[in-house]
Tab-separated table of C-alpha atoms and ligand atoms in Angstrom:
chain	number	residue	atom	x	y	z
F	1	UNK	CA	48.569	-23.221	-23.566
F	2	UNK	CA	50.309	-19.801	-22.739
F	3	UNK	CA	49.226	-16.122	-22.786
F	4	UNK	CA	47.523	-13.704	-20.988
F	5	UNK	CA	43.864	-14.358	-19.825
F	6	UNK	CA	43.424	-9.815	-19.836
F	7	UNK	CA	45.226	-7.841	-18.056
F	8	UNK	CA	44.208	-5.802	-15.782
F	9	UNK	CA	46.161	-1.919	-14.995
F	10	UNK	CA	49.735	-2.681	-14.448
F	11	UNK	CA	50.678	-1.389	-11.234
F	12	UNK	CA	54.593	-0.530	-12.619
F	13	UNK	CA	55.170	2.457	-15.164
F	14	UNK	CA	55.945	1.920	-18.605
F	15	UNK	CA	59.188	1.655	-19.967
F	16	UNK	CA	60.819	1.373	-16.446
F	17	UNK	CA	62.419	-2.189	-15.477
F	18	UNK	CA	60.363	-3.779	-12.864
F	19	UNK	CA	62.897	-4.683	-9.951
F	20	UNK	CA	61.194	-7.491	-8.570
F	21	UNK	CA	57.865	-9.663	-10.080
F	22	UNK	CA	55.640	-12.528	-8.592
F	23	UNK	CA	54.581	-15.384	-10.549
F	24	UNK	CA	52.156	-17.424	-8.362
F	25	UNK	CA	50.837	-20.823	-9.542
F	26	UNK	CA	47.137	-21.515	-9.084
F	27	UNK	CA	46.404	-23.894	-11.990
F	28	UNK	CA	46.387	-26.850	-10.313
F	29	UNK	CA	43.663	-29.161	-9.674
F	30	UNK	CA	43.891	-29.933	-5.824
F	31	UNK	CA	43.021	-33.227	-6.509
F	32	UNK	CA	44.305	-34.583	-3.130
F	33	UNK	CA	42.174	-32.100	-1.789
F	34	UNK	CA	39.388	-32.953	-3.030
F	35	UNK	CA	36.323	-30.232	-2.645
F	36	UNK	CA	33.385	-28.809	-4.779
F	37	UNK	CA	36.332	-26.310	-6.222
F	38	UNK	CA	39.697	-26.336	-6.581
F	39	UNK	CA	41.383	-25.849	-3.058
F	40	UNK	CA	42.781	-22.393	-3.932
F	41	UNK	CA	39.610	-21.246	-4.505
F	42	UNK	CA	37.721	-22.660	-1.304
F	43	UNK	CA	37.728	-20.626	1.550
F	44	UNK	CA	39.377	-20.241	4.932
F	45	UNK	CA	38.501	-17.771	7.357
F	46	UNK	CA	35.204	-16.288	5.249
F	47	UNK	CA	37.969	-15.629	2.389
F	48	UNK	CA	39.252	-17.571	-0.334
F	49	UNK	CA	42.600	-19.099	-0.364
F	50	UNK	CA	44.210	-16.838	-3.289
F	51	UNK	CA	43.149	-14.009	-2.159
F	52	UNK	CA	45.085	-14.321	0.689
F	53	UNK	CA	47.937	-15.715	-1.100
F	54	UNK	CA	47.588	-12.941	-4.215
F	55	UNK	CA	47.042	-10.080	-1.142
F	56	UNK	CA	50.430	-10.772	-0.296
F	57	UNK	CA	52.125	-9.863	-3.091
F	58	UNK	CA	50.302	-7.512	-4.149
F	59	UNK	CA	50.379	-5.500	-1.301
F	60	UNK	CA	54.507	-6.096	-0.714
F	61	UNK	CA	56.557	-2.766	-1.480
F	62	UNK	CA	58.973	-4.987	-3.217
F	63	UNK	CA	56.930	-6.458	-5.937
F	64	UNK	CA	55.809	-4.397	-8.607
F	65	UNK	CA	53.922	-6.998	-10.703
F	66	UNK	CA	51.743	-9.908	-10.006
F	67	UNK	CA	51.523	-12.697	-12.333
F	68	UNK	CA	48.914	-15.080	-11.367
F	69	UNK	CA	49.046	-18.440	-13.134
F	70	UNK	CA	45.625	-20.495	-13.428
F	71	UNK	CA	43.372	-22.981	-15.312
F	72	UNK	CA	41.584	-21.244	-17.776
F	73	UNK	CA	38.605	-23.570	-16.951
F	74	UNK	CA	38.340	-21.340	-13.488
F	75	UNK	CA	38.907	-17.774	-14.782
F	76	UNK	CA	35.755	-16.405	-13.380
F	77	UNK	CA	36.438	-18.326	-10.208
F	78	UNK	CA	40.265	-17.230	-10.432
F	79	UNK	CA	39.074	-13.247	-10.902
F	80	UNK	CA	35.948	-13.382	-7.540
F	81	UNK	CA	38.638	-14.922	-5.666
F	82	UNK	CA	41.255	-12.314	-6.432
F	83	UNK	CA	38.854	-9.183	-6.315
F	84	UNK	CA	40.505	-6.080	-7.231
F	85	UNK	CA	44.032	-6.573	-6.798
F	86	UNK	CA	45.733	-5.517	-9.748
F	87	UNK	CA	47.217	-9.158	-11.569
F	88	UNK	CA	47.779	-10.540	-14.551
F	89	UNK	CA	46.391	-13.719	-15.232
F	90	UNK	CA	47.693	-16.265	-17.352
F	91	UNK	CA	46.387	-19.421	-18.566
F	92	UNK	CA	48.829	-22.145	-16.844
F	93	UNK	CA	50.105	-25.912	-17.901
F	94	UNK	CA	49.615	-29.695	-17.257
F	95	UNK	CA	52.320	-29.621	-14.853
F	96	UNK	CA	53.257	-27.259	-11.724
F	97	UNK	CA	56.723	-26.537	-13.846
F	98	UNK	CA	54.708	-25.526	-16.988
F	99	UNK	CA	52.498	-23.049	-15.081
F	100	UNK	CA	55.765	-21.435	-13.852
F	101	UNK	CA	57.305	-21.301	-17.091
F	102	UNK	CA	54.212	-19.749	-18.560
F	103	UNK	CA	53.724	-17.133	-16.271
F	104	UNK	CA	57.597	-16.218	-16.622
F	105	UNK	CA	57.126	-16.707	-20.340
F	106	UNK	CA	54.396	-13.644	-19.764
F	107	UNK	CA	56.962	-11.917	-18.054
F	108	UNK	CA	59.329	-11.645	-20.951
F	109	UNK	CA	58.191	-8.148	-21.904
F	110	UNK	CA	58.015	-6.212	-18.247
F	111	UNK	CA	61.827	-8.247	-17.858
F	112	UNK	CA	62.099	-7.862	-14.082
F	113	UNK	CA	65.136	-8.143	-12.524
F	114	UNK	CA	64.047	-10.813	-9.791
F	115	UNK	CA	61.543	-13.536	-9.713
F	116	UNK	CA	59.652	-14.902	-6.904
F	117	UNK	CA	57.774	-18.067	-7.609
F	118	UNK	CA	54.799	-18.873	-4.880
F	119	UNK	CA	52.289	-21.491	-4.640
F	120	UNK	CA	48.865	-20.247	-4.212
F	121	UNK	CA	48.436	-22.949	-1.441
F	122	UNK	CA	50.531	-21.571	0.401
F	123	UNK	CA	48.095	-18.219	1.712
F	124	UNK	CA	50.308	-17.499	5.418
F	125	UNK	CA	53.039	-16.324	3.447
F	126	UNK	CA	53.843	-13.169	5.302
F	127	UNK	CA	55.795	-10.210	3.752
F	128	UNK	CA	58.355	-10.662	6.137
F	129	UNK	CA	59.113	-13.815	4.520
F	130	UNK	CA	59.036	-12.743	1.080
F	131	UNK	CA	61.508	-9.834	2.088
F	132	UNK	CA	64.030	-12.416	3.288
F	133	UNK	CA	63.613	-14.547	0.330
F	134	UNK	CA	64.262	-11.824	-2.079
F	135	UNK	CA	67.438	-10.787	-0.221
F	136	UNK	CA	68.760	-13.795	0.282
F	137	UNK	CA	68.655	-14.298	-3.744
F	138	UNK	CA	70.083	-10.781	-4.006
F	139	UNK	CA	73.011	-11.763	-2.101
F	140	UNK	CA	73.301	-15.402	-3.826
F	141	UNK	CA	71.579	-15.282	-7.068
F	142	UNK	CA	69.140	-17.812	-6.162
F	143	UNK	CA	66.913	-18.811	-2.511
F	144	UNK	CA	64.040	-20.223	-1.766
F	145	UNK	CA	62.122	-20.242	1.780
F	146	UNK	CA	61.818	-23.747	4.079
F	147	UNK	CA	62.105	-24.524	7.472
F	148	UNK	CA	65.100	-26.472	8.836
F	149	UNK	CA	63.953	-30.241	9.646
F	150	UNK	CA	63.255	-30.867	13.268
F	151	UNK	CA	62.269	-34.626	13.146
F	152	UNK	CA	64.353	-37.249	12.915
F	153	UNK	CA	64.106	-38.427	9.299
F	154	UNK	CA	64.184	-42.122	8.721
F	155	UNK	CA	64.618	-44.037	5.328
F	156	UNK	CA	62.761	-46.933	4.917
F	157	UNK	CA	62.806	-50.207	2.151
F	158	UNK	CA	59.648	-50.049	0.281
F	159	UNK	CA	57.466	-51.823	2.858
F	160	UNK	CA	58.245	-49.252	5.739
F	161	UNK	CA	60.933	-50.780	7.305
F	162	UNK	CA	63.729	-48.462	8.208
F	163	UNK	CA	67.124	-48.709	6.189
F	164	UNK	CA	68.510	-45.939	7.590
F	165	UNK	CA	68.722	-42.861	9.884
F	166	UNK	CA	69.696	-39.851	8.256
F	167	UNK	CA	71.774	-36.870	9.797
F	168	UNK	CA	69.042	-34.087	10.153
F	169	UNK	CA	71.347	-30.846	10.938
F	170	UNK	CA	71.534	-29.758	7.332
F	171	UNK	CA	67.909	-30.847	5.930
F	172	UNK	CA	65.732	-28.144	5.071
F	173	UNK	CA	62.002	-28.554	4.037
F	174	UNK	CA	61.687	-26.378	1.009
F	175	UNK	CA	58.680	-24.275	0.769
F	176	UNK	CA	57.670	-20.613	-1.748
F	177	UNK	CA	58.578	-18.165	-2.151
F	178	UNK	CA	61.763	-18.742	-4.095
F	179	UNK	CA	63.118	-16.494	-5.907
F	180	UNK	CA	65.726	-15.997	-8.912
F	181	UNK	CA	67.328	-13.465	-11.489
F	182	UNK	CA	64.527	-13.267	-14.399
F	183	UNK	CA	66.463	-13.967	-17.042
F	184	UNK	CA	68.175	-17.161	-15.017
F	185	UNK	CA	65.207	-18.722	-14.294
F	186	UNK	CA	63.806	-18.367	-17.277
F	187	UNK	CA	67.404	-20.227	-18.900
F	188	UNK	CA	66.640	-22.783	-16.341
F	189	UNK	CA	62.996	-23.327	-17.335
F	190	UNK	CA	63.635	-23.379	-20.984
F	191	UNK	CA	66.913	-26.065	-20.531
F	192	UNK	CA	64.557	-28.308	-17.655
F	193	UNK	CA	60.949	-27.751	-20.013
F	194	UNK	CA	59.153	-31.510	-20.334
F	195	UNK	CA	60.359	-32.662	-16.857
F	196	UNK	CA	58.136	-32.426	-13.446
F	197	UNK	CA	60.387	-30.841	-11.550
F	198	UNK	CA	58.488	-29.926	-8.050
F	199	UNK	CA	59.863	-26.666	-7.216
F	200	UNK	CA	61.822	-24.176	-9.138
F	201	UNK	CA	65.031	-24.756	-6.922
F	202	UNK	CA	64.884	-27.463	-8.311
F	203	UNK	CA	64.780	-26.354	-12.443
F	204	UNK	CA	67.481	-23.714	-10.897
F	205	UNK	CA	69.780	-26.597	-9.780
F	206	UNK	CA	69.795	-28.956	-12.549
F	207	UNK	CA	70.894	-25.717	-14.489
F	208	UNK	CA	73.860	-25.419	-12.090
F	209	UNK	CA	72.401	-22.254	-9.830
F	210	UNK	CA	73.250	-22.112	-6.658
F	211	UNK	CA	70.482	-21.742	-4.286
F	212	UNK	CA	70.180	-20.522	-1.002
F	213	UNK	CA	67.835	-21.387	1.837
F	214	UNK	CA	65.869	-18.830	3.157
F	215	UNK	CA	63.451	-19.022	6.491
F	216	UNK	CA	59.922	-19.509	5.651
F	217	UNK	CA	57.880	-20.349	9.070
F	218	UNK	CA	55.684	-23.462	9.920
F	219	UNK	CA	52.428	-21.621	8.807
F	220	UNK	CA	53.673	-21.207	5.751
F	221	UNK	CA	53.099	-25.084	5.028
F	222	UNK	CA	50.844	-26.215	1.546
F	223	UNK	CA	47.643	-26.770	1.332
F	224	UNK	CA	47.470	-30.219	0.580
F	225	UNK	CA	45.146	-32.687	2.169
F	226	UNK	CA	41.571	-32.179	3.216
F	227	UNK	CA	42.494	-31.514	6.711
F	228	UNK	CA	45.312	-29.101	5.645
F	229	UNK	CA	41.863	-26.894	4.967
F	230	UNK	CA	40.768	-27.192	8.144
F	231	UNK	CA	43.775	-26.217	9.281
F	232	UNK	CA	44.177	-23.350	7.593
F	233	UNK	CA	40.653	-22.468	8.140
F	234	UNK	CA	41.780	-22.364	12.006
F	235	UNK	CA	44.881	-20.634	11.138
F	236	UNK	CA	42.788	-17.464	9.240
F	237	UNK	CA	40.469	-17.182	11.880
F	238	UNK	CA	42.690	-16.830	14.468
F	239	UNK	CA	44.508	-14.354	12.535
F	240	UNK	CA	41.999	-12.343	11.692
F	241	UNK	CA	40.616	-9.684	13.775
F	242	UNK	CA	37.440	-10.749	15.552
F	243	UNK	CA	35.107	-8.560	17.562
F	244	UNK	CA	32.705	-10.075	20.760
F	245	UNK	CA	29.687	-8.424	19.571
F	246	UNK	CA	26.446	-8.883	22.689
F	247	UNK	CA	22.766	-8.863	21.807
F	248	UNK	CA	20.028	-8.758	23.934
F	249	UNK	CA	16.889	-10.035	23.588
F	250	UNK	CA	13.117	-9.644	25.676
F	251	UNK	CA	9.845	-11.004	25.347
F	252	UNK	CA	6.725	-11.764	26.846
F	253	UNK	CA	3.365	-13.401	25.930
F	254	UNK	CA	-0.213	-13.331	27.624
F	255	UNK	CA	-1.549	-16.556	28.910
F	256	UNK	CA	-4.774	-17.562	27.459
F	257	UNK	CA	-7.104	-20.915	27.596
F	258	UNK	CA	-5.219	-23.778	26.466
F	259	UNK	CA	-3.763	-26.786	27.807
F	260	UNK	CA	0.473	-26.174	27.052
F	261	UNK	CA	3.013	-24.345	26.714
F	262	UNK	CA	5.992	-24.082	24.559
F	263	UNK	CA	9.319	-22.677	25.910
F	264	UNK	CA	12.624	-23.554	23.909
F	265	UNK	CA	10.783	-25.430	21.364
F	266	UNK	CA	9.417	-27.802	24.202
F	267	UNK	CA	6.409	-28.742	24.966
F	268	UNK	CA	5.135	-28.074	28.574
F	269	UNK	CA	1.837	-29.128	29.796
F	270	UNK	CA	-0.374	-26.632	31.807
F	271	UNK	CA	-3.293	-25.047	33.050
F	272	UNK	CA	-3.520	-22.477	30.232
F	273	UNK	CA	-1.729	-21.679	26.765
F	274	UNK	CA	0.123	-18.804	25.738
F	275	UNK	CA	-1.033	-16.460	23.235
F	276	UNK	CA	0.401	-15.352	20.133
F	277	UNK	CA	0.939	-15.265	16.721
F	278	UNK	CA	3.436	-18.060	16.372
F	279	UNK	CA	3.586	-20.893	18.585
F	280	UNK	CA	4.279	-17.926	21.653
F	281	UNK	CA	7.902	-19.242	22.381
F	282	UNK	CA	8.877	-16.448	24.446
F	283	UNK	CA	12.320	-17.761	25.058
F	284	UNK	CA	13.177	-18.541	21.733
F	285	UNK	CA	11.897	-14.923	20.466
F	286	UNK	CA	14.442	-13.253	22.741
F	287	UNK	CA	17.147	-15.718	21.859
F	288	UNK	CA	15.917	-14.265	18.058
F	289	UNK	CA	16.337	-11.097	19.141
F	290	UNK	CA	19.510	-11.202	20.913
F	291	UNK	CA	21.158	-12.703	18.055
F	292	UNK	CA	19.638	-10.137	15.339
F	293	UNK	CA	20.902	-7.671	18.043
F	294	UNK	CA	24.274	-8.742	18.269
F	295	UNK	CA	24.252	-8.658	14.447
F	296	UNK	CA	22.611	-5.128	14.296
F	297	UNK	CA	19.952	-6.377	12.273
F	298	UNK	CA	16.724	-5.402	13.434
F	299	UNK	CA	14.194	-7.424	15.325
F	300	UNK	CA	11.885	-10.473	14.749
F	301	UNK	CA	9.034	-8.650	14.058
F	302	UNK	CA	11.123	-6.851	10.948
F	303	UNK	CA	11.949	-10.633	10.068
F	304	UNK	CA	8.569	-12.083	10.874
F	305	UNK	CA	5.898	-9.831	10.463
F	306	UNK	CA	2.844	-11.057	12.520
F	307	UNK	CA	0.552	-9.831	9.790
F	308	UNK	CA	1.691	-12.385	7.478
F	309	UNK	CA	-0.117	-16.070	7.714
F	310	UNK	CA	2.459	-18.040	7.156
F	311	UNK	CA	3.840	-17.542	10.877
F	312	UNK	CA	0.752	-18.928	12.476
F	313	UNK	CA	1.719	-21.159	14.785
F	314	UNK	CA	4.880	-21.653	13.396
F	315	UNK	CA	7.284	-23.260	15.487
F	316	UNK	CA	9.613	-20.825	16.607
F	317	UNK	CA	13.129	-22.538	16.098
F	318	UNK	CA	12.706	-21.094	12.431
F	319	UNK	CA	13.120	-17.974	13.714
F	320	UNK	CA	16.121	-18.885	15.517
F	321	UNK	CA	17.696	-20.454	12.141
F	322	UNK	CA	17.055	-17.750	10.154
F	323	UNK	CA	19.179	-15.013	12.791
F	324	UNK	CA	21.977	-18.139	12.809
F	325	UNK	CA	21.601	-18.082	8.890
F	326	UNK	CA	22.396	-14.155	9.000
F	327	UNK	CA	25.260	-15.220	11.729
F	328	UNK	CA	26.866	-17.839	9.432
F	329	UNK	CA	26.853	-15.382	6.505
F	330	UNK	CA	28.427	-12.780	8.207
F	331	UNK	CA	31.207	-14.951	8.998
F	332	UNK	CA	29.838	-15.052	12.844
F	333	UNK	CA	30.169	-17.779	15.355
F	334	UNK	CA	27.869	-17.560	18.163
F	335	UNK	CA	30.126	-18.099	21.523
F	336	UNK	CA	27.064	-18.716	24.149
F	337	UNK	CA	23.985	-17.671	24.960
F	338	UNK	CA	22.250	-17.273	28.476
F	339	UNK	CA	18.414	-17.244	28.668
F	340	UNK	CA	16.525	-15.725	31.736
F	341	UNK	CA	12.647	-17.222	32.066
F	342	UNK	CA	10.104	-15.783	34.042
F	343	UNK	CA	6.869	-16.873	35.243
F	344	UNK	CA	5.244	-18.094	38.472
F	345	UNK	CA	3.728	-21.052	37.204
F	346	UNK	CA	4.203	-23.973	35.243
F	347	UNK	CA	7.560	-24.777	37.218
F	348	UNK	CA	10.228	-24.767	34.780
F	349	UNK	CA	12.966	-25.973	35.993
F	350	UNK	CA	12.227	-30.004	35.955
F	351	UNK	CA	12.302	-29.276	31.626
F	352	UNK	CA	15.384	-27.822	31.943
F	353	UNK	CA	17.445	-31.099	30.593
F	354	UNK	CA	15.117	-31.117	27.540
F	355	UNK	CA	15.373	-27.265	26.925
F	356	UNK	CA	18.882	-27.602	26.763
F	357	UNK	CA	19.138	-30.462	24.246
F	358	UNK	CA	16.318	-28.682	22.174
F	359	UNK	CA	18.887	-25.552	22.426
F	360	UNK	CA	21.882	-27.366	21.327
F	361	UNK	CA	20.508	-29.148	18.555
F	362	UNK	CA	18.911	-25.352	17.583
F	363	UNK	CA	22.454	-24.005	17.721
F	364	UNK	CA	25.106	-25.868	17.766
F	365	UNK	CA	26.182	-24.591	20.783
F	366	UNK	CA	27.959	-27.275	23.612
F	367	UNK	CA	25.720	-27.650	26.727
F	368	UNK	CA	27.954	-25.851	28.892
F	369	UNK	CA	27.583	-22.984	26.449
F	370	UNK	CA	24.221	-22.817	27.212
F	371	UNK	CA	23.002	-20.729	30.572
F	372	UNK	CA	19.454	-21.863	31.470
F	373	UNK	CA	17.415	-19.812	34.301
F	374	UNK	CA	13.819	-18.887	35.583
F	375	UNK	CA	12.478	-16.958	37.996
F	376	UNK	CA	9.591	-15.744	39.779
F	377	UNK	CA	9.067	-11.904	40.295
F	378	UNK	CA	7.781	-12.836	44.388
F	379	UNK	CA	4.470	-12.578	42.547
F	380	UNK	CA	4.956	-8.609	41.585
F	381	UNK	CA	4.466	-7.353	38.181
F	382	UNK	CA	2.014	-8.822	35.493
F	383	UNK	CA	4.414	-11.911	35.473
F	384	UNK	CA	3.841	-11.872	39.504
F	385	UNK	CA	-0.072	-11.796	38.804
F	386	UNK	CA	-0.004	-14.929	36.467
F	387	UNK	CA	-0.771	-12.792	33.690
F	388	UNK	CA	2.036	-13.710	31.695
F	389	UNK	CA	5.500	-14.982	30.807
F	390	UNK	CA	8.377	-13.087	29.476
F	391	UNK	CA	12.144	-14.351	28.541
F	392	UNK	CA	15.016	-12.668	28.407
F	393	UNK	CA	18.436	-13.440	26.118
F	394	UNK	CA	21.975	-12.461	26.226
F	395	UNK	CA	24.114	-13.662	23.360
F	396	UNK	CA	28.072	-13.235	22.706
F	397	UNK	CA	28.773	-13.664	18.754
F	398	UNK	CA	32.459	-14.051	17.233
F	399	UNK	CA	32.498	-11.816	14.192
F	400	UNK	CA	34.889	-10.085	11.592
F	401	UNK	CA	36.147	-6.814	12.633
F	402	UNK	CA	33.996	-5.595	9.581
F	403	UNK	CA	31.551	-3.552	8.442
Q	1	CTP	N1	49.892	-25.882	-9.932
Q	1	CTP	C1	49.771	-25.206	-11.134
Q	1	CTP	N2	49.641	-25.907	-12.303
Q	1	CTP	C2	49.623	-27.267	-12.288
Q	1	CTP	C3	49.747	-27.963	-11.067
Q	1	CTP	C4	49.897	-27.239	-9.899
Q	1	CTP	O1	49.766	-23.979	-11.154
Q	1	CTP	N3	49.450	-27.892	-13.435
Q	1	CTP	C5	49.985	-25.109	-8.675
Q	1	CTP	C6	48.845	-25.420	-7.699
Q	1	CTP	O2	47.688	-24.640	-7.989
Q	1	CTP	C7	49.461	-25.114	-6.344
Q	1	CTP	C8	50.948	-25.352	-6.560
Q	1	CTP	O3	51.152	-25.447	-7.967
Q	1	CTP	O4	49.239	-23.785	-5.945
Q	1	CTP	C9	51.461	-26.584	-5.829
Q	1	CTP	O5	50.904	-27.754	-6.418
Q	1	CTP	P1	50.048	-28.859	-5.654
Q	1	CTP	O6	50.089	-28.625	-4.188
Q	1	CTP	O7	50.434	-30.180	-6.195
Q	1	CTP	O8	48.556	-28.473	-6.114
Q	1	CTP	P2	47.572	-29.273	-7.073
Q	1	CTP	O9	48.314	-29.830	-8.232
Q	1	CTP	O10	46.448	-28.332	-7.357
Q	1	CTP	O11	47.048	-30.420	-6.116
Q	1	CTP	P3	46.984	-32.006	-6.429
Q	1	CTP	O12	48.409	-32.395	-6.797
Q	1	CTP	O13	46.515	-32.603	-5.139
Q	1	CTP	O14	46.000	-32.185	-7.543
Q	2	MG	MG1	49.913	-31.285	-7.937
């Protein structure tokens, strides 16, 4: 199966020969990956894996086209992930050689003057790399990025036993991009089509090319493996620009008859109750707060009106879950919190082990993430008077420098 999937605007003018075009395979199955999709579709770092890859390209002031080879069973995946960069997309093969040779086969009317072939699991790819790359095959017709080996490599028998120590100095781990004349690569592919060649060096060799190697970079490794996800997961956030962003949060509640309290979803037993809508967890409805503050979304009472029912007496962690909800889907990672309690009576601090568990299971968060207080007011104030109880919250979320 070959063709274009529609086109979308080609970046390069008409009738001018495109110096340089990127054919980047995405049609496999990442079946070692495993995954609800396809691992070039899955994300890392709030985005997903192509678009990083794609972004690339399609932002490099060498590469005038972008050719982006997938299943045609993912297309409306392929196009979210992508967004608008301008691509082609092409329906791709059974093998990672027959997706190349497809996309170059698309190729055939822009006839570029250079190639570059990239693996979409391969999204750390940095223009810097792809510059070098593309040199290196101006100056010898053919290169392709990799890292020079660093461990000892052993050969074994077929049971693991080692047969042999082999000479590292000259061993290169090939990685994309690689790149090629056009029209040579395209030779290559047509003389090497029905093997399963790996990599295009590869089809270039067996055609008698002469490749060179090129330095790619450790980061620019393949996604593979499940953990290689996580990885790169790690890899994109730490990339990407974050922002601390701080909420605060304040609350207070009346004490009434009753015979508890609840204060970080625990219950406290006591003289009197605390009134309110929900179950009054004045802690927990600053922690609310200070997260919807840090994400500059409003308060809980925007959230959780009081005049609807279906709050009465809830149990407050909801309202925490829902701000960590809003967190998670704004990419945001809450760092710690720090929660201020005041009252003169009950004495708090003899709940503060159970508090803190009830917080970490509520969030996630490690204990020693976790700041716990109270405090009296030397009996001042309404809180001084026994009147009530108020709570204060300080949060520090990791977010995207986006909005
Ligand atoms: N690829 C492709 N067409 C295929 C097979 C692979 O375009 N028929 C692409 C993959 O999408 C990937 C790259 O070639 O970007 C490298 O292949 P590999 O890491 O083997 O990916 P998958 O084949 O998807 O993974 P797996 O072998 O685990 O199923
Ligand atoms: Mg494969």
């Amino acid at each position: 199966m070959s063709g274009s999937m529609t086109d979308r605007p080609q970046p390069d003018s008409p009738g001018e020969r495109p110096a340089c075009a990127a054919v980047i395979v995405a049609a496999g199955r990442g079946e070692r990956a495993g995954g609800s999709v396809p691992k070039q579709y899955a994300r890392i770092g709030g985005e997903p894996v192509l678009r990083r890859t794609v972004g690339v390209f399609a932002a490099h002031p060498a590469v005038s086209t972008v050719v982006t080879v997938i299943s045609p069973d993912h297309e409306a995946l392929a196009r979210q992930a992508v967004g608008p960069a301008p691509v082609h997309f092409v329906a791709g093969g059974d093998s990672r050689q027959e997706s190349v040779y497809n996309g170059l086969k698309f190729l055939e009317k822009h006839n570029p003057e250079f190639v570059l072939v990239h693996d979409a699991a391969r999204p750390f790819v940095t223009a810097g790399i792809v510059a070098r790359c593309l040199d290196a095959a101006r100056r010898h017709g053919a290169a392709a990025a990799g890292v020079p080996m660093a461990d000892t490599v052993k050969k074994t028998d077929g049971s693991g036993i080692v047969t042999d120590t082999i000479a590292r100095d000259r061993l290169w781990r090939a990685q994309t991009p690689q790149a090629f004349r056009y029209r040579d690569l395209m030779a290559a592919h047509a003389a090497a089509a029905g093997q399963s060649l790996t990599d295009d060096a590869a089809v270039a060799e067996a055609a008698g090319l002469s490749v060179a190697m090129s330095p790619g970079s450790e980061d620019n490794f393949k996604i593979t493996a499940a953990d290689d996800l996580a990885r790169a997961d790690r890899i994109a956030r730490a990339l990407a620009s974050r922002v601390t962003a701080v909420g605060h949060g304040f609350d207070v509640h009346a004490f009434g008859p009753g015979d508890h309290i609840v204060l970080c979803g625990i219950r406290i037993g006591h003289s009197q109750g605390l009134e309110g809508h929900s179950d009054a967890d004045a802690a927990l409805h600053a922690l609310t707060d200070a997260l919807l503050g840090a994400l500059g979304a409003g308060d809980i009472g925007q959230h959780f009106p009081d005049s609807d029912p279906q709050w009465r007496g809830a149990a407050s962690g909801r309202f925490v879950r829902h701000a960590l909800d809003l967190a998670a889907a704004a990419d945001g990672r809450l760092v710690n919190l720090d929660l201020t309690m005041i009252c003169e009576r009950p004495k708090l601090q003899p709940h503060y082990d159970a508090m803190k568990r009830s917080l970490c299971d509520l969030t996630g968060l490690p204990p020693a993430r976790i700041g716990l207080k109270a405090t009296t007011t030397e009996r001042l104030g309404f809180t001084g008077r026994g009147e009530g109880l108020a709570a204060q919250a300080v949060v520090t979320l990791d977010l995207p420098d986006t909005v």
